[in-house]
Amino acid sequence: MDSIVLTAVKTTFSRLLAGKSRPVTETTVDSERAARLRNRVVDDLVADGTIVSARVEAAMRTVPRHLFAPEASLEEAYHPYNAVFTKTDEHGATVSSVSAPQIQAMMLEQAGIAPGMRVLEIGSGGCNAALIAELVGGSGEVTTVDIDPEVTARATRLLAATGYARVRVVRADAENGVPAHAPYDRILVTVGAWDVPAAWTAQLAEDGRLVVPLRMRGLTRSVAFERTGDHLTSTSALVCGFVPMQGAGAHQEQLLLVNGTNAIALRFDDGLPADPGLLDNAVRTPRAEAWTGVTVGRQEPFDTLQTHLATVLPGFCVMAVDPDLDTGPVTPANKWFSLATVDGDGFAYVTTRRTPDDASVEFGVHALGPGGPALAEAVAGQVRAWDRERRGGPGPRVSVHPAHTPDDRLPGGRVVDKKHSRVVLSWPPQD
């Protein structure tokens, strides 16, 4: 029966997109089975605390997500924590997707959308715009914008086919927002952003809210900002991942391949070290190790450790190791994403090992370079400082200020300078 249902779904959508099908409400798609899967996803997200409001819950139960992801099976479309990739570039990298239900619900909860609001979505796909349309109701307005004509054409077709033709679809580079329909009570960015253009703040209502997956020192957080005059201040920041922004807002990380091996790449979000050549002999020195005694359970989050190290280590970066080329000078627990730092002629990264009872893992630091032992111990000391002072507490407050803002008008904290803005991460005082 399942294969027949999936064939019917694909056949229906082929005809629909070709303009030869009856309206979706009259199709023979197995809507009852899709509804069961959709309700199960929502039940899971309510149970894990992602969905906390009745309005977001109702919207998630209403919008037929699978109709916005015809490439996927019903099971794939309704997996709570997986996105559906809808377009790749010539290199196979994903450039457009339908975000995972968990991410959609999380950002909608951060946004706090109410009936009658005017909302701008940056990054189109259709499904999230339909969810926003449910939340604003008939008296509200939804505008969704994307730079890719294929994406906007697809969103237009699918929104019309599912009964959300009132959503306004605009093709433009979102670096300048969509001024024609501003101001907006809410702006939701559903692509990974490295910066916050001035237009987004300017087009936000004075008491409005911006929710954006913002990349700061290589770490991405979905940050909910409220506007205060010319700057933004965060109310929440949650771990997430998104396909990167295209167009004028695109920003590429810079890679430093460690000399002596093609396997180790250090990824810098805000520029390479002043003299990368100092690392040329780092891998020719013995590896130093420092174990911290700090442990975490297998399911325990430690995202504040990431942001702590990003704010206290001047040379913070992310290390990635090609498993096909790795010759063994480094042995990270995660070959694709390890917290790291460069200090002069050496570099260090954070790793883990299982505890004897196998119930948790212990953080440790490996370092290479002439000063490896001292560097390993210095980074290990910062892991211990996180354990003492910040573990289990709130993450840093994030504020975004215009790029011309002088230092004496910024709050204290780690300043990350970008093209359009100065982003400040400020930790709350410790008890």
Tab-separated table of C-alpha atoms in Angstrom:
chain	number	residue	atom	x	y	z
A	1	MET	CA	0.000	0.000	0.000
A	2	ASP	CA	2.819	2.444	0.869
A	3	SER	CA	4.452	2.208	-2.556
A	4	ILE	CA	1.094	2.840	-4.207
A	5	VAL	CA	0.556	5.891	-2.011
A	6	LEU	CA	4.009	7.305	-2.824
A	7	THR	CA	3.412	6.735	-6.535
A	8	ALA	CA	0.115	8.588	-6.244
A	9	VAL	CA	1.810	11.488	-4.489
A	10	LYS	CA	4.496	11.775	-7.177
A	11	THR	CA	1.985	11.436	-10.014
A	12	THR	CA	-0.336	14.021	-8.496
A	13	PHE	CA	2.473	16.542	-8.091
A	14	SER	CA	3.835	15.960	-11.572
A	15	ARG	CA	0.438	16.866	-12.964
A	16	LEU	CA	-0.052	19.694	-10.492
A	17	LEU	CA	3.239	21.401	-11.354
A	18	ALA	CA	2.439	21.008	-15.036
A	19	GLY	CA	-0.899	22.728	-14.488
A	20	LYS	CA	-2.932	19.639	-15.433
A	21	SER	CA	-4.226	18.540	-12.049
A	22	ARG	CA	-7.349	19.274	-10.095
A	23	PRO	CA	-6.897	21.487	-6.984
A	24	VAL	CA	-5.014	19.805	-4.147
A	25	THR	CA	-8.151	19.588	-2.027
A	26	GLU	CA	-9.605	17.233	-4.652
A	27	THR	CA	-6.607	14.989	-5.167
A	28	THR	CA	-6.364	11.367	-4.178
A	29	VAL	CA	-3.224	11.864	-2.050
A	30	ASP	CA	-3.317	9.740	1.096
A	31	SER	CA	-3.949	12.754	3.312
A	32	GLU	CA	-5.046	10.602	6.245
A	33	ARG	CA	-1.667	8.886	6.496
A	34	ALA	CA	0.173	12.188	6.050
A	35	ALA	CA	-1.937	13.711	8.815
A	36	ARG	CA	-1.032	10.837	11.157
A	37	LEU	CA	2.666	11.349	10.493
A	38	ARG	CA	2.338	15.116	10.878
A	39	ASN	CA	0.529	14.795	14.183
A	40	ARG	CA	3.142	12.332	15.435
A	41	VAL	CA	5.907	14.832	14.628
A	42	VAL	CA	4.069	17.576	16.475
A	43	ASP	CA	3.459	15.276	19.439
A	44	ASP	CA	7.207	14.587	19.580
A	45	LEU	CA	8.087	18.291	19.421
A	46	VAL	CA	5.597	19.126	22.157
A	47	ALA	CA	7.041	16.341	24.300
A	48	ASP	CA	10.653	17.494	23.873
A	49	GLY	CA	9.763	21.112	24.668
A	50	THR	CA	10.385	22.581	21.203
A	51	ILE	CA	6.735	23.555	20.788
A	52	VAL	CA	5.367	25.420	23.800
A	53	SER	CA	2.519	27.541	22.396
A	54	ALA	CA	-0.895	26.388	21.257
A	55	ARG	CA	-0.771	28.602	18.163
A	56	VAL	CA	2.491	27.141	16.830
A	57	GLU	CA	1.202	23.652	17.602
A	58	ALA	CA	-2.002	24.307	15.646
A	59	ALA	CA	-0.106	25.708	12.652
A	60	MET	CA	2.272	22.743	12.577
A	61	ARG	CA	-0.693	20.343	12.650
A	62	THR	CA	-2.439	22.231	9.819
A	63	VAL	CA	0.150	22.884	7.111
A	64	PRO	CA	0.635	19.836	4.815
A	65	ARG	CA	4.435	19.757	4.939
A	66	HIS	CA	4.737	16.823	2.525
A	67	LEU	CA	3.147	18.860	-0.270
A	68	PHE	CA	6.070	21.289	-0.032
A	69	ALA	CA	8.576	18.442	-0.321
A	70	PRO	CA	7.304	16.256	-3.192
A	71	GLU	CA	10.834	14.894	-3.753
A	72	ALA	CA	10.711	13.091	-0.401
A	73	SER	CA	8.780	10.123	0.876
A	74	LEU	CA	6.187	10.811	3.557
A	75	GLU	CA	8.543	9.374	6.162
A	76	GLU	CA	11.365	11.648	5.007
A	77	ALA	CA	9.111	14.693	4.848
A	78	TYR	CA	7.869	14.104	8.376
A	79	HIS	CA	11.130	13.236	10.101
A	80	PRO	CA	11.179	15.664	13.053
A	81	TYR	CA	14.881	16.516	12.943
A	82	ASN	CA	15.853	16.214	9.257
A	83	ALA	CA	15.614	18.813	6.504
A	84	VAL	CA	14.561	17.917	2.965
A	85	PHE	CA	17.127	19.131	0.440
A	86	THR	CA	15.440	20.562	-2.639
A	87	LYS	CA	18.283	22.036	-4.717
A	88	THR	CA	22.047	21.603	-5.028
A	89	ASP	CA	24.681	23.570	-6.932
A	90	GLU	CA	27.112	22.271	-9.553
A	91	HIS	CA	29.401	20.979	-6.789
A	92	GLY	CA	26.638	19.057	-5.019
A	93	ALA	CA	26.351	21.529	-2.146
A	94	THR	CA	22.826	22.174	-0.859
A	95	VAL	CA	21.549	25.658	-1.724
A	96	SER	CA	17.863	25.273	-0.826
A	97	SER	CA	15.892	23.035	1.522
A	98	VAL	CA	12.742	22.621	3.569
A	99	SER	CA	13.967	23.051	7.136
A	100	ALA	CA	13.423	20.274	9.661
A	101	PRO	CA	10.146	20.524	11.613
A	102	GLN	CA	12.131	20.977	14.826
A	103	ILE	CA	13.977	24.000	13.406
A	104	GLN	CA	10.794	25.510	11.970
A	105	ALA	CA	8.935	25.163	15.264
A	106	MET	CA	11.905	26.471	17.274
A	107	MET	CA	12.204	29.655	15.194
A	108	LEU	CA	8.450	30.257	15.140
A	109	GLU	CA	8.427	30.037	18.938
A	110	GLN	CA	11.340	32.493	19.077
A	111	ALA	CA	9.480	34.883	16.767
A	112	GLY	CA	6.251	35.023	18.773
A	113	ILE	CA	4.055	35.788	15.756
A	114	ALA	CA	0.536	37.025	16.496
A	115	PRO	CA	-2.594	37.496	14.339
A	116	GLY	CA	-2.574	40.623	12.200
A	117	MET	CA	1.203	40.969	12.053
A	118	ARG	CA	3.170	41.885	8.966
A	119	VAL	CA	6.007	39.359	8.508
A	120	LEU	CA	8.978	39.139	6.141
A	121	GLU	CA	10.630	35.769	5.535
A	122	ILE	CA	14.118	35.855	3.990
A	123	GLY	CA	14.768	32.555	2.196
A	124	SER	CA	11.818	30.989	0.394
A	125	GLY	CA	10.664	27.422	0.229
A	126	GLY	CA	6.947	27.738	0.780
A	127	CYS	CA	6.387	25.547	3.815
A	128	ASN	CA	7.618	28.000	6.438
A	129	ALA	CA	5.731	30.854	4.764
A	130	ALA	CA	2.555	28.775	4.988
A	131	LEU	CA	3.168	28.237	8.713
A	132	ILE	CA	3.627	31.983	9.174
A	133	ALA	CA	0.416	32.607	7.196
A	134	GLU	CA	-1.457	30.374	9.630
A	135	LEU	CA	-0.066	32.380	12.548
A	136	VAL	CA	-0.851	35.870	11.189
A	137	GLY	CA	-4.310	34.859	10.002
A	138	GLY	CA	-6.423	36.618	7.398
A	139	SER	CA	-5.704	40.082	8.803
A	140	GLY	CA	-1.917	39.691	8.582
A	141	GLU	CA	0.543	39.849	5.699
A	142	VAL	CA	3.373	37.492	4.739
A	143	THR	CA	6.130	38.362	2.273
A	144	THR	CA	8.772	35.764	1.404
A	145	VAL	CA	11.875	36.717	-0.600
A	146	ASP	CA	14.634	34.719	-2.297
A	147	ILE	CA	17.415	35.503	-4.762
A	148	ASP	CA	16.968	32.286	-6.792
A	149	PRO	CA	14.268	32.418	-9.499
A	150	GLU	CA	13.837	28.632	-9.405
A	151	VAL	CA	13.176	28.773	-5.670
A	152	THR	CA	10.657	31.615	-5.915
A	153	ALA	CA	8.871	29.952	-8.837
A	154	ARG	CA	8.620	26.732	-6.875
A	155	ALA	CA	7.371	28.544	-3.753
A	156	THR	CA	4.751	30.407	-5.780
A	157	ARG	CA	3.422	27.162	-7.308
A	158	LEU	CA	3.327	25.215	-4.066
A	159	LEU	CA	1.797	28.010	-1.988
A	160	ALA	CA	-0.967	28.490	-4.557
A	161	ALA	CA	-1.570	24.748	-4.805
A	162	THR	CA	-1.946	24.356	-1.040
A	163	GLY	CA	-4.260	27.303	-0.481
A	164	TYR	CA	-1.734	29.954	0.603
A	165	ALA	CA	-1.778	32.151	-2.501
A	166	ARG	CA	-2.140	35.209	-0.260
A	167	VAL	CA	1.557	34.876	0.629
A	168	ARG	CA	3.517	37.458	-1.388
A	169	VAL	CA	6.571	35.895	-3.116
A	170	VAL	CA	9.341	38.297	-4.157
A	171	ARG	CA	12.534	37.572	-6.080
A	172	ALA	CA	15.322	39.855	-4.898
A	173	ASP	CA	18.641	39.919	-3.079
A	174	ALA	CA	17.563	40.149	0.558
A	175	GLU	CA	20.636	42.225	1.452
A	176	ASN	CA	18.305	45.211	1.005
A	177	GLY	CA	15.252	43.579	2.557
A	178	VAL	CA	11.921	44.290	0.847
A	179	PRO	CA	11.273	47.996	1.497
A	180	ALA	CA	8.022	48.128	-0.500
A	181	HIS	CA	6.084	46.343	2.240
A	182	ALA	CA	7.965	47.530	5.341
A	183	PRO	CA	7.858	48.039	8.262
A	184	TYR	CA	7.626	44.456	9.497
A	185	ASP	CA	6.557	43.301	12.921
A	186	ARG	CA	8.689	40.208	12.460
A	187	ILE	CA	11.530	39.270	10.130
A	188	LEU	CA	12.502	35.583	9.964
A	189	VAL	CA	15.693	34.639	8.150
A	190	THR	CA	15.733	31.002	7.069
A	191	VAL	CA	19.209	30.928	5.532
A	192	GLY	CA	22.525	31.091	7.330
A	193	ALA	CA	23.663	34.720	7.693
A	194	TRP	CA	27.149	35.971	8.516
A	195	ASP	CA	26.058	39.584	8.957
A	196	VAL	CA	22.981	41.691	9.732
A	197	PRO	CA	22.516	44.299	6.971
A	198	ALA	CA	21.329	47.726	8.048
A	199	ALA	CA	18.172	47.313	5.936
A	200	TRP	CA	16.914	44.506	8.160
A	201	THR	CA	17.047	46.691	11.248
A	202	ALA	CA	15.669	49.716	9.420
A	203	GLN	CA	12.686	47.763	8.061
A	204	LEU	CA	11.832	46.295	11.456
A	205	ALA	CA	9.056	48.016	13.418
A	206	GLU	CA	10.285	49.810	16.537
A	207	ASP	CA	8.942	47.008	18.756
A	208	GLY	CA	9.622	44.324	16.142
A	209	ARG	CA	11.660	41.153	16.346
A	210	LEU	CA	14.267	39.625	14.018
A	211	VAL	CA	15.048	35.901	14.153
A	212	VAL	CA	18.193	34.998	12.239
A	213	PRO	CA	20.633	32.049	12.083
A	214	LEU	CA	23.713	34.196	12.698
A	215	ARG	CA	27.249	32.860	12.288
A	216	MET	CA	29.643	34.211	14.901
A	217	ARG	CA	33.265	33.036	14.903
A	218	GLY	CA	32.241	29.906	13.001
A	219	LEU	CA	29.330	29.019	15.314
A	220	THR	CA	25.731	29.403	14.130
A	221	ARG	CA	22.906	30.255	16.515
A	222	SER	CA	19.285	31.087	15.792
A	223	VAL	CA	19.147	34.440	17.564
A	224	ALA	CA	15.929	36.302	18.379
A	225	PHE	CA	16.642	40.037	18.456
A	226	GLU	CA	14.481	42.924	19.597
A	227	ARG	CA	15.092	46.409	18.245
A	228	THR	CA	16.152	49.285	20.461
A	229	GLY	CA	16.774	52.344	18.322
A	230	ASP	CA	19.631	51.628	15.924
A	231	HIS	CA	20.756	48.349	17.494
A	232	LEU	CA	19.442	44.889	18.281
A	233	THR	CA	19.613	42.902	21.529
A	234	SER	CA	19.053	39.166	21.799
A	235	THR	CA	16.313	37.505	23.824
A	236	SER	CA	17.363	33.941	22.977
A	237	ALA	CA	20.035	32.082	21.000
A	238	LEU	CA	19.655	28.415	20.071
A	239	VAL	CA	21.871	25.945	18.203
A	240	CYS	CA	20.927	25.433	14.560
A	241	GLY	CA	22.303	24.841	11.070
A	242	PHE	CA	21.254	26.332	7.721
A	243	VAL	CA	22.360	26.514	4.110
A	244	PRO	CA	24.419	29.700	3.658
A	245	MET	CA	23.225	33.022	2.292
A	246	GLN	CA	23.741	33.734	-1.411
A	247	GLY	CA	24.205	37.038	-3.194
A	248	ALA	CA	25.670	40.163	-1.595
A	249	GLY	CA	25.387	38.615	1.877
A	250	ALA	CA	27.447	35.530	1.049
A	251	HIS	CA	30.591	35.056	3.124
A	252	GLN	CA	33.152	32.306	2.730
A	253	GLU	CA	35.204	30.927	5.567
A	254	GLN	CA	38.952	30.903	4.953
A	255	LEU	CA	40.824	27.611	5.124
A	256	LEU	CA	44.362	27.179	6.363
A	257	LEU	CA	45.846	23.818	5.382
A	258	VAL	CA	48.462	22.920	7.968
A	259	ASN	CA	51.835	22.451	6.272
A	260	GLY	CA	53.147	18.894	6.224
A	261	THR	CA	49.726	17.332	5.656
A	262	ASN	CA	46.824	17.943	3.313
A	263	ALA	CA	44.459	16.394	5.817
A	264	ILE	CA	44.172	19.124	8.472
A	265	ALA	CA	42.197	22.278	7.661
A	266	LEU	CA	41.679	25.126	10.115
A	267	ARG	CA	38.561	27.142	9.244
A	268	PHE	CA	38.532	30.830	10.164
A	269	ASP	CA	35.365	32.893	9.997
A	270	ASP	CA	36.881	36.362	10.444
A	271	GLY	CA	40.254	36.228	8.719
A	272	LEU	CA	43.428	34.141	8.869
A	273	PRO	CA	46.158	34.584	11.501
A	274	ALA	CA	48.586	37.426	10.803
A	275	ASP	CA	51.420	35.021	9.915
A	276	PRO	CA	50.056	31.581	8.955
A	277	GLY	CA	53.561	30.445	8.004
A	278	LEU	CA	54.464	30.175	11.678
A	279	LEU	CA	52.512	26.895	11.742
A	280	ASP	CA	54.705	25.271	9.087
A	281	ASN	CA	56.546	23.020	11.528
A	282	ALA	CA	53.756	22.442	14.041
A	283	VAL	CA	52.974	18.868	12.984
A	284	ARG	CA	56.646	17.907	13.212
A	285	THR	CA	56.623	18.317	16.998
A	286	PRO	CA	55.347	15.707	19.479
A	287	ARG	CA	51.674	16.077	20.284
A	288	ALA	CA	50.956	17.399	23.777
A	289	GLU	CA	47.836	16.287	25.664
A	290	ALA	CA	46.023	17.768	28.655
A	291	TRP	CA	42.928	16.088	30.108
A	292	THR	CA	40.581	18.329	32.043
A	293	GLY	CA	38.646	16.073	34.388
A	294	VAL	CA	35.482	17.769	33.042
A	295	THR	CA	32.873	15.245	31.884
A	296	VAL	CA	29.472	15.458	30.225
A	297	GLY	CA	26.789	12.835	29.764
A	298	ARG	CA	26.156	11.447	26.317
A	299	GLN	CA	22.966	13.508	25.796
A	300	GLU	CA	23.994	16.569	27.794
A	301	PRO	CA	24.243	19.791	25.736
A	302	PHE	CA	27.447	21.789	25.955
A	303	ASP	CA	26.815	24.563	23.446
A	304	THR	CA	27.883	27.168	25.995
A	305	LEU	CA	31.357	25.580	26.015
A	306	GLN	CA	31.558	26.344	22.307
A	307	THR	CA	30.589	29.994	22.771
A	308	HIS	CA	32.817	30.326	25.852
A	309	LEU	CA	35.888	29.208	23.905
A	310	ALA	CA	34.904	31.388	20.949
A	311	THR	CA	34.856	34.446	23.197
A	312	VAL	CA	38.018	33.800	25.262
A	313	LEU	CA	40.440	32.339	22.686
A	314	PRO	CA	41.806	35.037	20.325
A	315	GLY	CA	42.820	32.496	17.658
A	316	PHE	CA	39.555	30.530	17.800
A	317	CYS	CA	38.735	28.457	14.721
A	318	VAL	CA	37.240	25.106	13.722
A	319	MET	CA	39.385	22.132	12.712
A	320	ALA	CA	38.317	19.612	10.089
A	321	VAL	CA	40.267	16.498	9.096
A	322	ASP	CA	39.874	14.610	5.823
A	323	PRO	CA	39.497	10.984	6.966
A	324	ASP	CA	40.809	9.718	3.619
A	325	LEU	CA	44.058	11.674	3.943
A	326	ASP	CA	44.595	11.706	7.697
A	327	THR	CA	48.038	10.388	8.596
A	328	GLY	CA	47.635	10.551	12.341
A	329	PRO	CA	49.169	13.759	13.763
A	330	VAL	CA	45.723	14.651	15.126
A	331	THR	CA	43.013	12.354	16.486
A	332	PRO	CA	39.873	14.424	17.037
A	333	ALA	CA	36.679	12.860	18.321
A	334	ASN	CA	34.798	14.666	15.529
A	335	LYS	CA	36.807	14.816	12.311
A	336	TRP	CA	34.516	17.374	10.687
A	337	PHE	CA	34.058	19.866	13.525
A	338	SER	CA	36.488	20.316	16.402
A	339	LEU	CA	36.835	23.496	18.454
A	340	ALA	CA	40.366	24.772	17.910
A	341	THR	CA	42.684	27.744	18.328
A	342	VAL	CA	45.932	29.021	16.832
A	343	ASP	CA	48.566	30.675	18.992
A	344	GLY	CA	51.658	31.802	17.098
A	345	ASP	CA	53.533	28.700	15.941
A	346	GLY	CA	51.136	26.152	17.442
A	347	PHE	CA	47.524	25.065	17.352
A	348	ALA	CA	45.292	23.106	19.714
A	349	TYR	CA	41.915	21.434	19.512
A	350	VAL	CA	39.373	20.040	21.967
A	351	THR	CA	38.631	16.330	21.909
A	352	THR	CA	36.936	13.762	24.151
A	353	ARG	CA	37.440	10.247	25.478
A	354	ARG	CA	35.017	7.848	27.120
A	355	THR	CA	34.997	7.544	30.879
A	356	PRO	CA	35.636	4.085	32.383
A	357	ASP	CA	31.922	3.538	33.067
A	358	ASP	CA	31.095	4.541	29.456
A	359	ALA	CA	28.299	6.779	30.774
A	360	SER	CA	29.961	10.059	29.798
A	361	VAL	CA	32.949	11.571	28.019
A	362	GLU	CA	35.836	13.652	29.331
A	363	PHE	CA	37.101	16.763	27.568
A	364	GLY	CA	40.761	16.982	26.697
A	365	VAL	CA	43.034	19.149	24.591
A	366	HIS	CA	45.677	18.128	22.033
A	367	ALA	CA	48.251	20.690	20.910
A	368	LEU	CA	51.060	20.724	18.345
A	369	GLY	CA	53.915	23.148	17.976
A	370	PRO	CA	57.002	24.118	20.000
A	371	GLY	CA	54.840	25.476	22.803
A	372	GLY	CA	52.365	22.597	22.656
A	373	PRO	CA	52.363	21.588	26.353
A	374	ALA	CA	51.712	25.147	27.556
A	375	LEU	CA	49.037	25.754	24.902
A	376	ALA	CA	47.255	22.477	25.696
A	377	GLU	CA	47.151	23.360	29.383
A	378	ALA	CA	45.956	26.920	28.684
A	379	VAL	CA	42.999	25.688	26.599
A	380	ALA	CA	42.265	22.949	29.162
A	381	GLY	CA	42.161	25.691	31.782
A	382	GLN	CA	39.463	27.460	29.815
A	383	VAL	CA	37.414	24.250	29.634
A	384	ARG	CA	37.683	24.019	33.437
A	385	ALA	CA	36.705	27.692	33.738
A	386	TRP	CA	33.559	26.975	31.704
A	387	ASP	CA	32.784	24.057	34.013
A	388	ARG	CA	33.192	26.248	37.123
A	389	GLU	CA	31.599	29.455	35.970
A	390	ARG	CA	29.261	28.995	33.017
A	391	ARG	CA	28.131	25.402	32.765
A	392	GLY	CA	24.372	25.080	33.113
A	393	GLY	CA	23.910	28.830	32.903
A	394	PRO	CA	22.691	31.100	30.125
A	395	GLY	CA	24.745	31.737	27.046
A	396	PRO	CA	26.072	35.172	26.158
A	397	ARG	CA	23.782	38.021	25.221
A	398	VAL	CA	24.253	38.995	21.585
A	399	SER	CA	23.889	42.592	20.427
A	400	VAL	CA	24.222	43.984	16.908
A	401	HIS	CA	25.342	47.574	16.357
A	402	PRO	CA	25.985	49.619	13.195
A	403	ALA	CA	29.475	49.169	11.796
A	404	HIS	CA	30.419	52.789	12.577
A	405	THR	CA	29.644	52.447	16.308
A	406	PRO	CA	32.704	53.514	18.378
A	407	ASP	CA	34.118	51.162	21.013
A	408	ASP	CA	32.978	53.325	23.920
A	409	ARG	CA	29.346	52.894	22.864
A	410	LEU	CA	29.526	49.092	22.817
A	411	PRO	CA	28.744	46.851	25.793
A	412	GLY	CA	31.629	44.868	27.253
A	413	GLY	CA	32.403	41.510	25.680
A	414	ARG	CA	33.901	39.887	22.613
A	415	VAL	CA	33.473	42.184	19.606
A	416	VAL	CA	33.153	40.541	16.188
A	417	ASP	CA	33.478	43.087	13.396
A	418	LYS	CA	31.582	42.399	10.190
A	419	LYS	CA	30.840	44.346	7.029
A	420	HIS	CA	27.610	46.026	8.138
A	421	SER	CA	27.691	45.555	11.881
A	422	ARG	CA	29.633	45.055	15.073
A	423	VAL	CA	28.382	41.997	16.940
A	424	VAL	CA	29.096	41.806	20.685
A	425	LEU	CA	28.846	38.645	22.800
A	426	SER	CA	28.489	39.601	26.472
A	427	TRP	CA	28.367	37.042	29.263
A	428	PRO	CA	26.174	37.733	32.299
A	429	PRO	CA	27.928	38.372	35.618
A	430	GLN	CA	28.737	35.248	37.623
A	431	ASP	CA	27.308	34.636	41.073
